[in-house]
PDB file of C-alpha atoms in Angstrom:
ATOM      1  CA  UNK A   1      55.590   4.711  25.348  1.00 37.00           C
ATOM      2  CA  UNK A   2      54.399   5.364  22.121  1.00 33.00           C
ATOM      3  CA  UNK A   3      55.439   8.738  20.643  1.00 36.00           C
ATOM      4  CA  UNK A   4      53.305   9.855  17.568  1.00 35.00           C
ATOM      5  CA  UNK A   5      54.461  13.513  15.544  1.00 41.00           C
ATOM      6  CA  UNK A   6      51.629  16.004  16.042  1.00 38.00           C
ATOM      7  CA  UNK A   7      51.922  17.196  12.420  1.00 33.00           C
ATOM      8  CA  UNK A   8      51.587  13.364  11.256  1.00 35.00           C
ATOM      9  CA  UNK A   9      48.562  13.284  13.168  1.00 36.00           C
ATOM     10  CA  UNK A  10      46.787  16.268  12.177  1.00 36.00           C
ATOM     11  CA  UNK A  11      47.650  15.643   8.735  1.00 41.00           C
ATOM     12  CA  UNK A  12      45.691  11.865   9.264  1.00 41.00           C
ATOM     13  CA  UNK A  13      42.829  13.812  10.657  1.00 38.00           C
ATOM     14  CA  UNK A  14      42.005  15.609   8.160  1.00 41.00           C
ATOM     15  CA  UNK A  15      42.632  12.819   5.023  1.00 40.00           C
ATOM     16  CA  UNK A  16      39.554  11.126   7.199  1.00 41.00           C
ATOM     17  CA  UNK A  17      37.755  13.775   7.387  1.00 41.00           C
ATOM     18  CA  UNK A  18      37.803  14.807   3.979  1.00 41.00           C
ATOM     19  CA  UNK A  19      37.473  10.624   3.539  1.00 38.00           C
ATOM     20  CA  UNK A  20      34.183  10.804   5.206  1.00 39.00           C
ATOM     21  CA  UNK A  21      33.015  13.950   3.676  1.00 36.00           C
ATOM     22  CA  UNK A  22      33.688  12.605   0.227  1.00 36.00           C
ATOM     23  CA  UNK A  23      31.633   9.376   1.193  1.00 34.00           C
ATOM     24  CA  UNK A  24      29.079  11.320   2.982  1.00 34.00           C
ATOM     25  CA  UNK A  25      28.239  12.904  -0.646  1.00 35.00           C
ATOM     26  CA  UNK A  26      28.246   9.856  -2.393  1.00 32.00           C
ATOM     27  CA  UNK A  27      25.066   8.273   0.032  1.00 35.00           C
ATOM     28  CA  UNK A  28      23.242  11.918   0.914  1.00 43.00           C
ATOM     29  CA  UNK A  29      21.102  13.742  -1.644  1.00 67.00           C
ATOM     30  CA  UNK A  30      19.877  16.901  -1.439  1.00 80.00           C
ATOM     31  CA  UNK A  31      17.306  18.511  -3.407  1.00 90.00           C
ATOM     32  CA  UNK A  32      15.823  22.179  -3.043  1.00 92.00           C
ATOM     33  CA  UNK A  33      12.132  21.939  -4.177  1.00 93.00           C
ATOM     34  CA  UNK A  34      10.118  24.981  -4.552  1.00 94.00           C
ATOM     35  CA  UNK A  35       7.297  25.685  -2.503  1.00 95.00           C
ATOM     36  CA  UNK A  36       4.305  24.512  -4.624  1.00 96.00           C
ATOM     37  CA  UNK A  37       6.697  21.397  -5.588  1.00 96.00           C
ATOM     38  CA  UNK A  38       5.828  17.760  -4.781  1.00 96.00           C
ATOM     39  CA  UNK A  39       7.973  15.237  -6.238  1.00 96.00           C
ATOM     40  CA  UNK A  40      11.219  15.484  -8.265  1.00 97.00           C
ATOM     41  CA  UNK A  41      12.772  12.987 -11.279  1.00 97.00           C
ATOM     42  CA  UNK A  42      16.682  12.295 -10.854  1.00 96.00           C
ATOM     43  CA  UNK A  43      17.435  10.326 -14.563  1.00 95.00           C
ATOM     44  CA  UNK A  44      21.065  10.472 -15.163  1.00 87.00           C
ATOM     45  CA  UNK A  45      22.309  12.899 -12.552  1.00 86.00           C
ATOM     46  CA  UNK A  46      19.642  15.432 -13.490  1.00 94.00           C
ATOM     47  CA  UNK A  47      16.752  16.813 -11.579  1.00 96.00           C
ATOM     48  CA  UNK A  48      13.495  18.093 -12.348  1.00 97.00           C
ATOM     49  CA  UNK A  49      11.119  19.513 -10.702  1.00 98.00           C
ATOM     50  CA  UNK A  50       6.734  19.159 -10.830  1.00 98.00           C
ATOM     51  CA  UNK A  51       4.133  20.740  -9.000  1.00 97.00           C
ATOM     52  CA  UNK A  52       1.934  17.835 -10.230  1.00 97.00           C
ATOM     53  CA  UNK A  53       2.257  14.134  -9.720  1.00 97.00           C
ATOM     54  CA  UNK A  54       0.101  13.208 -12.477  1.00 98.00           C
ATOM     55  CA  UNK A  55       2.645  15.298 -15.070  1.00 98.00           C
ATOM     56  CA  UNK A  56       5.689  14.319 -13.595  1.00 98.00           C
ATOM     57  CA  UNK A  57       4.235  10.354 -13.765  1.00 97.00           C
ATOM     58  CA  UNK A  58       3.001  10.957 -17.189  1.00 96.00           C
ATOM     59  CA  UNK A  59       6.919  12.304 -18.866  1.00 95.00           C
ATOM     60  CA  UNK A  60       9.017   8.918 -17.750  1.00 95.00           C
ATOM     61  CA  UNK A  61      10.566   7.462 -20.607  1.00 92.00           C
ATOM     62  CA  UNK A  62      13.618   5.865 -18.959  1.00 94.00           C
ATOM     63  CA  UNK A  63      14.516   4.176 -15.807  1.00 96.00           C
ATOM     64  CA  UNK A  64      13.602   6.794 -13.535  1.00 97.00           C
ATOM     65  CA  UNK A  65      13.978   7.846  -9.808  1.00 97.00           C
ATOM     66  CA  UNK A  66      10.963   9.798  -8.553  1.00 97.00           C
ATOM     67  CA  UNK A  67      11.111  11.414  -4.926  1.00 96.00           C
ATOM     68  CA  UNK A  68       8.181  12.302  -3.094  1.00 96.00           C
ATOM     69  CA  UNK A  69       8.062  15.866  -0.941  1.00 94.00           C
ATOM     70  CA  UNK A  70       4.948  16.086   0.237  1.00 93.00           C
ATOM     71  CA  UNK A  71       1.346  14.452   0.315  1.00 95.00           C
ATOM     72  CA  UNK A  72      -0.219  14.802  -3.020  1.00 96.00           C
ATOM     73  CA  UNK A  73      -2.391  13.295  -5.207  1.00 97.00           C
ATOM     74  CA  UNK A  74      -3.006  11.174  -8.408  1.00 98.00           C
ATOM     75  CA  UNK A  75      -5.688  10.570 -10.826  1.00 97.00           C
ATOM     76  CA  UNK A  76      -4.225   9.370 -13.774  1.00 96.00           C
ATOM     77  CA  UNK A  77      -3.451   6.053 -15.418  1.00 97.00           C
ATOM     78  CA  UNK A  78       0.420   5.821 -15.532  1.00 97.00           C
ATOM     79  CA  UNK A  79       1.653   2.725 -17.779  1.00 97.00           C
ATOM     80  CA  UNK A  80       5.395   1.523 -16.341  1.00 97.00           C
ATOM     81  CA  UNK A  81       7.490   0.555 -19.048  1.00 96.00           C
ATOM     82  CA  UNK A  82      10.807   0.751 -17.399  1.00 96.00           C
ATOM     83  CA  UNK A  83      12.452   0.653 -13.964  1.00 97.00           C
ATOM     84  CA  UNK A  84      10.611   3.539 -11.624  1.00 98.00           C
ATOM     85  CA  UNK A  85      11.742   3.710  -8.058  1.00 98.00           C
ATOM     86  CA  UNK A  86       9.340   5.450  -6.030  1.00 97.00           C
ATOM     87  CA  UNK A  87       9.981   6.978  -2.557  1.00 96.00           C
ATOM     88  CA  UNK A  88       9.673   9.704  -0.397  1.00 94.00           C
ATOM     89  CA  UNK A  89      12.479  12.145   1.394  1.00 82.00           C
ATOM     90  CA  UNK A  90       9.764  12.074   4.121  1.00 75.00           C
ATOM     91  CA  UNK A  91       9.953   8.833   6.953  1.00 66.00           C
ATOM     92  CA  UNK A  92       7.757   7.449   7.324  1.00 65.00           C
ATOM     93  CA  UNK A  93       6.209   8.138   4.686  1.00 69.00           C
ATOM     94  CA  UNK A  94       4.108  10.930   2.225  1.00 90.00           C
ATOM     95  CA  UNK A  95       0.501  10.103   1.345  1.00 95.00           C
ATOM     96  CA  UNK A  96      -0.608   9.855  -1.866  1.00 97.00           C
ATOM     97  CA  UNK A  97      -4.475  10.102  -2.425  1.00 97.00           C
ATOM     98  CA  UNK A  98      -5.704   8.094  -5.409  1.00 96.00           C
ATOM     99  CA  UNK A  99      -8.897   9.245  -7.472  1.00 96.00           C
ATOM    100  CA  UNK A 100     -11.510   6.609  -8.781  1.00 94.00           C
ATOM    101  CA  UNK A 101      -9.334   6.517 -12.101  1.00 95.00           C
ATOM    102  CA  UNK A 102      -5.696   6.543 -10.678  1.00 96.00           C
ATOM    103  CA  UNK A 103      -3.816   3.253 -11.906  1.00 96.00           C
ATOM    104  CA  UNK A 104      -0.345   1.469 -12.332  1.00 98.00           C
ATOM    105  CA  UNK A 105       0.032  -0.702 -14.524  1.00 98.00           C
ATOM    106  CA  UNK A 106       3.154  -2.787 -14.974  1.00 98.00           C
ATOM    107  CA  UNK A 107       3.995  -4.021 -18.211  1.00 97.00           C
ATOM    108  CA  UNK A 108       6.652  -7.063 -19.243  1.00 92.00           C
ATOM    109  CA  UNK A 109      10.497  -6.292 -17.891  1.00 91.00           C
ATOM    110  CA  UNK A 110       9.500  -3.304 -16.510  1.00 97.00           C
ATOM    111  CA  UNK A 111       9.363  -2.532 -12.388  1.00 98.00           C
ATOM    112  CA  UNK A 112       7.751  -0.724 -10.080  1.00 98.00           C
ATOM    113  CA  UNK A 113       9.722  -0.072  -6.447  1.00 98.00           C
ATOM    114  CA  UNK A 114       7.985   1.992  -3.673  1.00 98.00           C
ATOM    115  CA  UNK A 115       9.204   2.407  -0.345  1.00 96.00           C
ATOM    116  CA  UNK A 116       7.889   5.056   2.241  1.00 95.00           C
ATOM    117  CA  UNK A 117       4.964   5.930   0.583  1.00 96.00           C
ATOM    118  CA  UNK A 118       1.393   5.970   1.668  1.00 96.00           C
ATOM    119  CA  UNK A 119      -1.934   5.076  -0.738  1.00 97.00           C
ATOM    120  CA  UNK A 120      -5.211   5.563   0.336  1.00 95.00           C
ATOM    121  CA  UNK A 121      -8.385   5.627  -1.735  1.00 93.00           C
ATOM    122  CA  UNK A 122     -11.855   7.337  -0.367  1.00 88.00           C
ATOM    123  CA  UNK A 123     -14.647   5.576  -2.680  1.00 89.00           C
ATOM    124  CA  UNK A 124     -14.439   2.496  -4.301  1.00 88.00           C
ATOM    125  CA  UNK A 125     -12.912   1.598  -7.881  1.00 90.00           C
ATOM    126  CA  UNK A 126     -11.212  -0.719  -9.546  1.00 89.00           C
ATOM    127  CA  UNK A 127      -7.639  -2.161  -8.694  1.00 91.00           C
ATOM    128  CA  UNK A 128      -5.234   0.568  -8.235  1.00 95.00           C
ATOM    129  CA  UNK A 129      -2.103  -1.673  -9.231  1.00 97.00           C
ATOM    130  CA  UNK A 130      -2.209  -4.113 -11.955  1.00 97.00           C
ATOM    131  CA  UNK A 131       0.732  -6.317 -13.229  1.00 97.00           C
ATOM    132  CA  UNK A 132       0.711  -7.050 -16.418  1.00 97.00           C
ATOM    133  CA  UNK A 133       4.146  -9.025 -16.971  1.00 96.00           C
ATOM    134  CA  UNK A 134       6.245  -7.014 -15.200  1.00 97.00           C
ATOM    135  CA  UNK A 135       7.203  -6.549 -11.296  1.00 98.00           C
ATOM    136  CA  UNK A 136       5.460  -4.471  -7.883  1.00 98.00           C
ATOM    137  CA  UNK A 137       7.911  -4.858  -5.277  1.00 98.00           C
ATOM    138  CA  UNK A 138       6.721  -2.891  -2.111  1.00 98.00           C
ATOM    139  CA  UNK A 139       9.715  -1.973   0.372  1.00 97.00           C
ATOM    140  CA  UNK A 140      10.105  -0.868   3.938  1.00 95.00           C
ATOM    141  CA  UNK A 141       7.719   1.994   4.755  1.00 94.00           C
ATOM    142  CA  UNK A 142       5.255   1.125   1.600  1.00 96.00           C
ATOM    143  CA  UNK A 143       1.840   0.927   2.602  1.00 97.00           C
ATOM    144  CA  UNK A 144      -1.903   0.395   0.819  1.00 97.00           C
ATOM    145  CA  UNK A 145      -4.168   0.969   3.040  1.00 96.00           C
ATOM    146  CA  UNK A 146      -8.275   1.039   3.609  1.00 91.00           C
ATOM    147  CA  UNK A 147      -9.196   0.411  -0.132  1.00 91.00           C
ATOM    148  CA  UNK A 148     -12.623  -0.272  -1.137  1.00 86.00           C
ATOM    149  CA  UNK A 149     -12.905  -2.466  -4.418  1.00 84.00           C
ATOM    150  CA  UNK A 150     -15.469  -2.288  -7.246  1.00 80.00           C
ATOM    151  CA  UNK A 151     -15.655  -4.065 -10.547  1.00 69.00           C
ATOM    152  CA  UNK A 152     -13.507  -7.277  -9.346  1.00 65.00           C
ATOM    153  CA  UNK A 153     -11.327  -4.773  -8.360  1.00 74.00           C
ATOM    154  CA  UNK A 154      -7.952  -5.889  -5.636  1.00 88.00           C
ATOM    155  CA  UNK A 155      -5.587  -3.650  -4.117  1.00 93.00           C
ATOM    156  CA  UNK A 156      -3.209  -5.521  -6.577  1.00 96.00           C
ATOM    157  CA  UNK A 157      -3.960  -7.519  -9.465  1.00 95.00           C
ATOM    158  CA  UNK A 158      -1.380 -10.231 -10.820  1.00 96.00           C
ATOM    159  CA  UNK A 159      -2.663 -11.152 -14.416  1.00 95.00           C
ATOM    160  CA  UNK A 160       1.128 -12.460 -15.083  1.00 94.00           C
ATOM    161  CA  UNK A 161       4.153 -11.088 -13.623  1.00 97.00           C
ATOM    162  CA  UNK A 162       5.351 -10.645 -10.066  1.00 98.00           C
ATOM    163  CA  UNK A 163       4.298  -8.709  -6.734  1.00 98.00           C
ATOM    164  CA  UNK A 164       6.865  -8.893  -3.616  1.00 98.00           C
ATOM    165  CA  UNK A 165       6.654  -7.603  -0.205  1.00 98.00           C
ATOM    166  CA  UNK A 166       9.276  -7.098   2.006  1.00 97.00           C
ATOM    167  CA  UNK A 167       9.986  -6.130   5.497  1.00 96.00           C
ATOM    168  CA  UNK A 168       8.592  -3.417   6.471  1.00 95.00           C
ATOM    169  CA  UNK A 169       5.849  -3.258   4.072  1.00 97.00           C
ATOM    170  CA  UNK A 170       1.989  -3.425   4.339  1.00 97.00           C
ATOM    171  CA  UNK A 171      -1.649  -4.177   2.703  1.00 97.00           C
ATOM    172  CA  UNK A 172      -3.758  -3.582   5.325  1.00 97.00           C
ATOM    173  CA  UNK A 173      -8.320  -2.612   5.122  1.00 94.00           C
ATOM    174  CA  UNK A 174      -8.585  -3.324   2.157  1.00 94.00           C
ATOM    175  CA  UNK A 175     -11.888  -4.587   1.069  1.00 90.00           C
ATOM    176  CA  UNK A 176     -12.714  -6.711  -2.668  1.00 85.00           C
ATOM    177  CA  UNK A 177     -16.990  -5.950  -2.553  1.00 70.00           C
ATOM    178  CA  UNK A 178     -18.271  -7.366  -5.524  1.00 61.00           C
ATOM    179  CA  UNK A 179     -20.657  -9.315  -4.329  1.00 56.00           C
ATOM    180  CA  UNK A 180     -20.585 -12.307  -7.604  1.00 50.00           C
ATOM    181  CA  UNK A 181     -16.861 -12.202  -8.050  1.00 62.00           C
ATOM    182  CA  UNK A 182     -15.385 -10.785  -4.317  1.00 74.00           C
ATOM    183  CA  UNK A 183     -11.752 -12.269  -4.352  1.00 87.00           C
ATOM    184  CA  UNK A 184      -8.469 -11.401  -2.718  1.00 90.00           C
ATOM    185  CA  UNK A 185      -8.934  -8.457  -0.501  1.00 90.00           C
ATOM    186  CA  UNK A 186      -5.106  -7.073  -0.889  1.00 95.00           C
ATOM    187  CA  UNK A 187      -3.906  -9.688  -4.227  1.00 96.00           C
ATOM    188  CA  UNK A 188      -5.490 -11.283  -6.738  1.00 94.00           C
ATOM    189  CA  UNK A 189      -3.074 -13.746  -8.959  1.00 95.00           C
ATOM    190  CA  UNK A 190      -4.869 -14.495 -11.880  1.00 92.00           C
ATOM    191  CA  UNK A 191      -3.366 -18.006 -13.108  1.00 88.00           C
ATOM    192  CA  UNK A 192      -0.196 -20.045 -14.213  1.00 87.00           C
ATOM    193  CA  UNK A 193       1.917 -16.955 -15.032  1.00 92.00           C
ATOM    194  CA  UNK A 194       1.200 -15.135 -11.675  1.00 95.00           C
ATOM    195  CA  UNK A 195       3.675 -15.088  -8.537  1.00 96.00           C
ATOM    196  CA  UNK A 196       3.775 -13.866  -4.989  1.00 97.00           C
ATOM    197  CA  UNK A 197       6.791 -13.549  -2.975  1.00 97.00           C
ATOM    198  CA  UNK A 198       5.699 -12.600   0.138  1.00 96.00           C
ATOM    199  CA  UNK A 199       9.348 -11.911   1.693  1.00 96.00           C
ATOM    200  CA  UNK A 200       8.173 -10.002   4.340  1.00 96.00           C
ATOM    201  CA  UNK A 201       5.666  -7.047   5.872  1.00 97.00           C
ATOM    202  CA  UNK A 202       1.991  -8.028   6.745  1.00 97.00           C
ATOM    203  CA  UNK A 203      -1.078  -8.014   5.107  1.00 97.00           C
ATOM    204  CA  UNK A 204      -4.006  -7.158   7.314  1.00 97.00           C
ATOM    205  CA  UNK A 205      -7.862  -6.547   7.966  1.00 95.00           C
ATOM    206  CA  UNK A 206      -8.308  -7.281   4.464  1.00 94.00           C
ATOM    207  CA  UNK A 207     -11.525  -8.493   3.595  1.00 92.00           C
ATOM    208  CA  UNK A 208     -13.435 -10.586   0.367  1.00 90.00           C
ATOM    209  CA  UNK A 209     -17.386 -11.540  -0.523  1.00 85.00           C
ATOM    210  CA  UNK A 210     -15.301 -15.069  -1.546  1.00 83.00           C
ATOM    211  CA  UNK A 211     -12.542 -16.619  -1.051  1.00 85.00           C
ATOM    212  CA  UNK A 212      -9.210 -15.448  -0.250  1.00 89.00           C
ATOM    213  CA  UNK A 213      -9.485 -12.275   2.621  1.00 90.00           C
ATOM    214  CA  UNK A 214      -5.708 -11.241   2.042  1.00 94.00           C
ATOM    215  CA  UNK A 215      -4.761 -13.457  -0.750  1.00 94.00           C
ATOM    216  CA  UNK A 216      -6.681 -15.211  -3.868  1.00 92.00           C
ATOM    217  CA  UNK A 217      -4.867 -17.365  -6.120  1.00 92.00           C
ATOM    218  CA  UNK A 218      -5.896 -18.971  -9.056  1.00 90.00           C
ATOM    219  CA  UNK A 219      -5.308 -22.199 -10.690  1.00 87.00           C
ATOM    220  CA  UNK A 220      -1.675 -22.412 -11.486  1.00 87.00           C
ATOM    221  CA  UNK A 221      -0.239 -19.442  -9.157  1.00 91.00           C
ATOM    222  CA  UNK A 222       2.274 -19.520  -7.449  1.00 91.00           C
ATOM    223  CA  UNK A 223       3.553 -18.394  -3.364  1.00 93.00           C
ATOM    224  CA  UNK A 224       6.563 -18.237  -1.863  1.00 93.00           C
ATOM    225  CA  UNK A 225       6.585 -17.420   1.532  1.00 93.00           C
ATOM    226  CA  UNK A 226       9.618 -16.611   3.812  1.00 90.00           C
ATOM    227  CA  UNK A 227      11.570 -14.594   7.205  1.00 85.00           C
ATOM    228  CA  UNK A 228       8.849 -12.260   8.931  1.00 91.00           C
ATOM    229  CA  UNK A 229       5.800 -12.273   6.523  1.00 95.00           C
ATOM    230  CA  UNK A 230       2.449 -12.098   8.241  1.00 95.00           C
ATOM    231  CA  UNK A 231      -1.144 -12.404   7.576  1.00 94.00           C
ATOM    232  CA  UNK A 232      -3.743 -11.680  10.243  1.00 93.00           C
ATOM    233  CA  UNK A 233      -6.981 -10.513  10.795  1.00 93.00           C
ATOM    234  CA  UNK A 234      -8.303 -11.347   7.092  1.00 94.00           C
ATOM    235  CA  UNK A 235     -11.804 -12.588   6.807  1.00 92.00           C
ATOM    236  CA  UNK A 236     -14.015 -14.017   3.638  1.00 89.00           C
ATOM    237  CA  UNK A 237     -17.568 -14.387   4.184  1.00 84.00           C
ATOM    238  CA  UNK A 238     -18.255 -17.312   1.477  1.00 78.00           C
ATOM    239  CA  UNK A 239     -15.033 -19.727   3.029  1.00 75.00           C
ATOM    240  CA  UNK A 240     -14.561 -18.389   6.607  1.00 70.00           C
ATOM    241  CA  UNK A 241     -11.452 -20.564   7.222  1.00 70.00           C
ATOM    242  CA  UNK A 242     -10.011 -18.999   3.963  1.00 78.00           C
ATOM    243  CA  UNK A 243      -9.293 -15.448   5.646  1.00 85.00           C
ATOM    244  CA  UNK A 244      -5.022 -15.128   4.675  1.00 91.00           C
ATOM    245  CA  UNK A 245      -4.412 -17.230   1.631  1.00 91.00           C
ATOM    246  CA  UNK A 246      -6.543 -19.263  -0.799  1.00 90.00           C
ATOM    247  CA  UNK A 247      -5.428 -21.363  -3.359  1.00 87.00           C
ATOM    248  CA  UNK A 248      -7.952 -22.710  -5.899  1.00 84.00           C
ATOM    249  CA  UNK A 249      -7.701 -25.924  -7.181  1.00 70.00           C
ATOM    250  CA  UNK A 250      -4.622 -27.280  -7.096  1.00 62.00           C
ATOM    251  CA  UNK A 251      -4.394 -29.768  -9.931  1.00 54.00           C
ATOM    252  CA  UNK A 252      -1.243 -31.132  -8.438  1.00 55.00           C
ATOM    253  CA  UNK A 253       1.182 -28.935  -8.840  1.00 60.00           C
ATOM    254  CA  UNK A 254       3.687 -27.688  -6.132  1.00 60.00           C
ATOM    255  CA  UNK A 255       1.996 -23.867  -5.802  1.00 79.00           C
ATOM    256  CA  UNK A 256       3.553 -22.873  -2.220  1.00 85.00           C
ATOM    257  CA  UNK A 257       7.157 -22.737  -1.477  1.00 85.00           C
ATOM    258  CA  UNK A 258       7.886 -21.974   2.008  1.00 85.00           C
ATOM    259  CA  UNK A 259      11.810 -20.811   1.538  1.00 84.00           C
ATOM    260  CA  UNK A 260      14.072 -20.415   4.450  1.00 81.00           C
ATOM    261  CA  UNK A 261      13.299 -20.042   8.315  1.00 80.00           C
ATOM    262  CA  UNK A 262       9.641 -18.574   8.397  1.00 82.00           C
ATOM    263  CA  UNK A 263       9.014 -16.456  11.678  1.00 87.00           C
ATOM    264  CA  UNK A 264       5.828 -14.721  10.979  1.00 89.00           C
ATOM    265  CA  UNK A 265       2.451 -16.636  10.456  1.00 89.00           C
ATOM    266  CA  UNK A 266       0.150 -17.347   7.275  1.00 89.00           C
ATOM    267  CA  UNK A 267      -3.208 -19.302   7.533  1.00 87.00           C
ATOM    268  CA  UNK A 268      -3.402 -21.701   3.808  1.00 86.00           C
ATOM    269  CA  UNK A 269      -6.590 -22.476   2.560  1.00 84.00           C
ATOM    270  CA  UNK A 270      -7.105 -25.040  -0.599  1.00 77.00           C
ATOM    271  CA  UNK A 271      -9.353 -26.296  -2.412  1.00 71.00           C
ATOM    272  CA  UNK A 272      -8.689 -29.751  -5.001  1.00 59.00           C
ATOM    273  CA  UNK A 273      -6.887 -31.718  -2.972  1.00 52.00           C
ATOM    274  CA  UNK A 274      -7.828 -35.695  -3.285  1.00 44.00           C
ATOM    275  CA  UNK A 275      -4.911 -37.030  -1.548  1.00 46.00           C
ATOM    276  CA  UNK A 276      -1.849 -37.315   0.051  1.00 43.00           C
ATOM    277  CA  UNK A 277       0.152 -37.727  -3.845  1.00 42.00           C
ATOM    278  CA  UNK A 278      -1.754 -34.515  -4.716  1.00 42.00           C
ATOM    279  CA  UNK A 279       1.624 -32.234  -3.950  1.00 41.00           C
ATOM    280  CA  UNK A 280       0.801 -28.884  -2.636  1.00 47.00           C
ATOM    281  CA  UNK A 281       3.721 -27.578  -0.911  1.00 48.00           C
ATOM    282  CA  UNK A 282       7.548 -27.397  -1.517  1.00 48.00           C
ATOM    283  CA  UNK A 283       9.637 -26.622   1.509  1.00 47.00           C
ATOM    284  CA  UNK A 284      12.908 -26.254   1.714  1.00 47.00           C
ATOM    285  CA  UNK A 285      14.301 -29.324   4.613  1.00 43.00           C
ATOM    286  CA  UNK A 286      15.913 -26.696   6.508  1.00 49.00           C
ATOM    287  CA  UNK A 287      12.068 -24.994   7.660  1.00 51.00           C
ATOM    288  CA  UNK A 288      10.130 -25.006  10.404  1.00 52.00           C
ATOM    289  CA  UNK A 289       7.128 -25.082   8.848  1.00 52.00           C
ATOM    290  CA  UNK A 290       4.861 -25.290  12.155  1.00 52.00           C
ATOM    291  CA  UNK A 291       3.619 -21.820  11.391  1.00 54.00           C
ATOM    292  CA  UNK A 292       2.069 -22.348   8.238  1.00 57.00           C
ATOM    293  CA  UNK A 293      -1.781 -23.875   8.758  1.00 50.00           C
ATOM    294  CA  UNK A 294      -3.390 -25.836   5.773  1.00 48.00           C
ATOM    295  CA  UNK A 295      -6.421 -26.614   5.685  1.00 45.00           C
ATOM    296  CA  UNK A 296      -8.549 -28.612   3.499  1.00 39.00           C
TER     297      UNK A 296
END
């Protein structure tokens, strides 16, 4: 028999209790918004709060956390020069509405991180999220949805930098119309000094005049691919077997890495390829790579 002193035992009780109230602080955060208030900045341990996305957006100057309230909108062009992560207190997610002339644009060293947030569009414009040396990582509950491009616009444009998915995440509708120059539904990666990790989520219904449905990618760019990422449903009306991912030509360079066990699915489409010395993909010897399709 095992004989413990009651007041030893309360006295444990309540060390883990304040233990777990202590730690319970340290995870939680709580923020009182007013009623006409939609998103909040926490820089340093302070909070402010905006009735306007578009001001709040427009005041970062550091590395910034900015949380979401409620649906809202955004019609300005917001330059990221720093680390911004971008979520909303609301699962699954709050809606932002983009205008014609919202955009993000991502500059060198600087990142953008949005989880549980929704963008939609209504008419067609121009690519919404541009990276321009810097990195778009979209997390769990991050969604662009039913865009309509114009002016060889993409839901996201890679001119050099990197864009990353990961579980949880989605491009899905999205639609790159220009009828001369329709490529890459949901990405465009523009060349050499563009990269996609696709770590996860699905891309979707995405559609292109072109090449590339889901995914275009220049001469030079590079994919890696790995755990639950998914492509389906993409279409492109010029190459019909080029719906998910197209690669232009390849010049023989290694452009796809495939990195760890793959379990979704992603259809490869490339163009350049002369023969078998003509290296296209790297893959790591522990893959099963059965579930990525090439095609010539």
């Amino acid at each position: 028999m095992i004989r413990v002193d009651r007041f030893v035992l309360l006295r444990r009780l309540c060390v883990a209790a304040t233990i777990a109230f202590t730690m319970s602080g340290l995870f939680a955060e709580e923020f009182t918004p007013g009623a006409d208030d939609v998103a909040c900045t926490v820089v340093g341990g302070e909070t402010k709060y905006y009735t306007s996305l578009d001001t709040l957006l427009a005041e970062i100057t550091n590395d910034t956390k900015v949380v979401v309230f409620k649906a809202c909108t955004l019609s300005s062009f917001v330059s990221v020069t720093n680390t911004v992560n971008f979520y909303s207190e609301t699962l699954p997610g709050c809606e932002i509405q983009l205008s014609t002339t919202a955009k993000f644009e991502i500059h060198k060293e600087a990142s953008l991180n949005v989880s549980s947030l929704r963008f939609r569009r209504e008419k067609a414009a121009p690519a919404p999220f541009v990276i321009s040396g810097g990195t778009l990582e979209l997390g769990d509950g991050a969604e662009i949805l039913e865009l309509l491009m114009s002016n060889r616009g993409n839901a996201v444009r890679v001119e050099f930098g990197t864009f990353r998915m990961l579980d949880g995440s989605a491009i899905a509708g999205c639609e790159a119309s220009t009828r001369c120059i329709g490529r890459g539904g949901a990405v465009y990666l523009a060349g050499a000094e563009s990269n996609f990790e696709f770590f996860g989520g699905t891309i979707s219904g995405c559609s292109s005049r072109d090449s590339g449905g889901a995914v275009y990618a220049a001469k030079g760019a590079k994919v890696a691919i790995k755990a639950s990422a998914k492509a389906f449903g993409n279409t492109a009306e010029s190459n019909a077997g080029s719906g998910d991912l197209f690669f232009a030509e390849s010049a023989g360079m290694p452009l796809l890495s495939v990195v760890g066990k793959l379990t979704g699915e992603v259809g490869v489409y490339y163009s350049g390829r002369t023969g078998a010395a003509d290296s296209f993909a790297v893959v790591d010897a522990s893959v099963d790579a059965s579930s990525v399709c090439s095609k010539v």
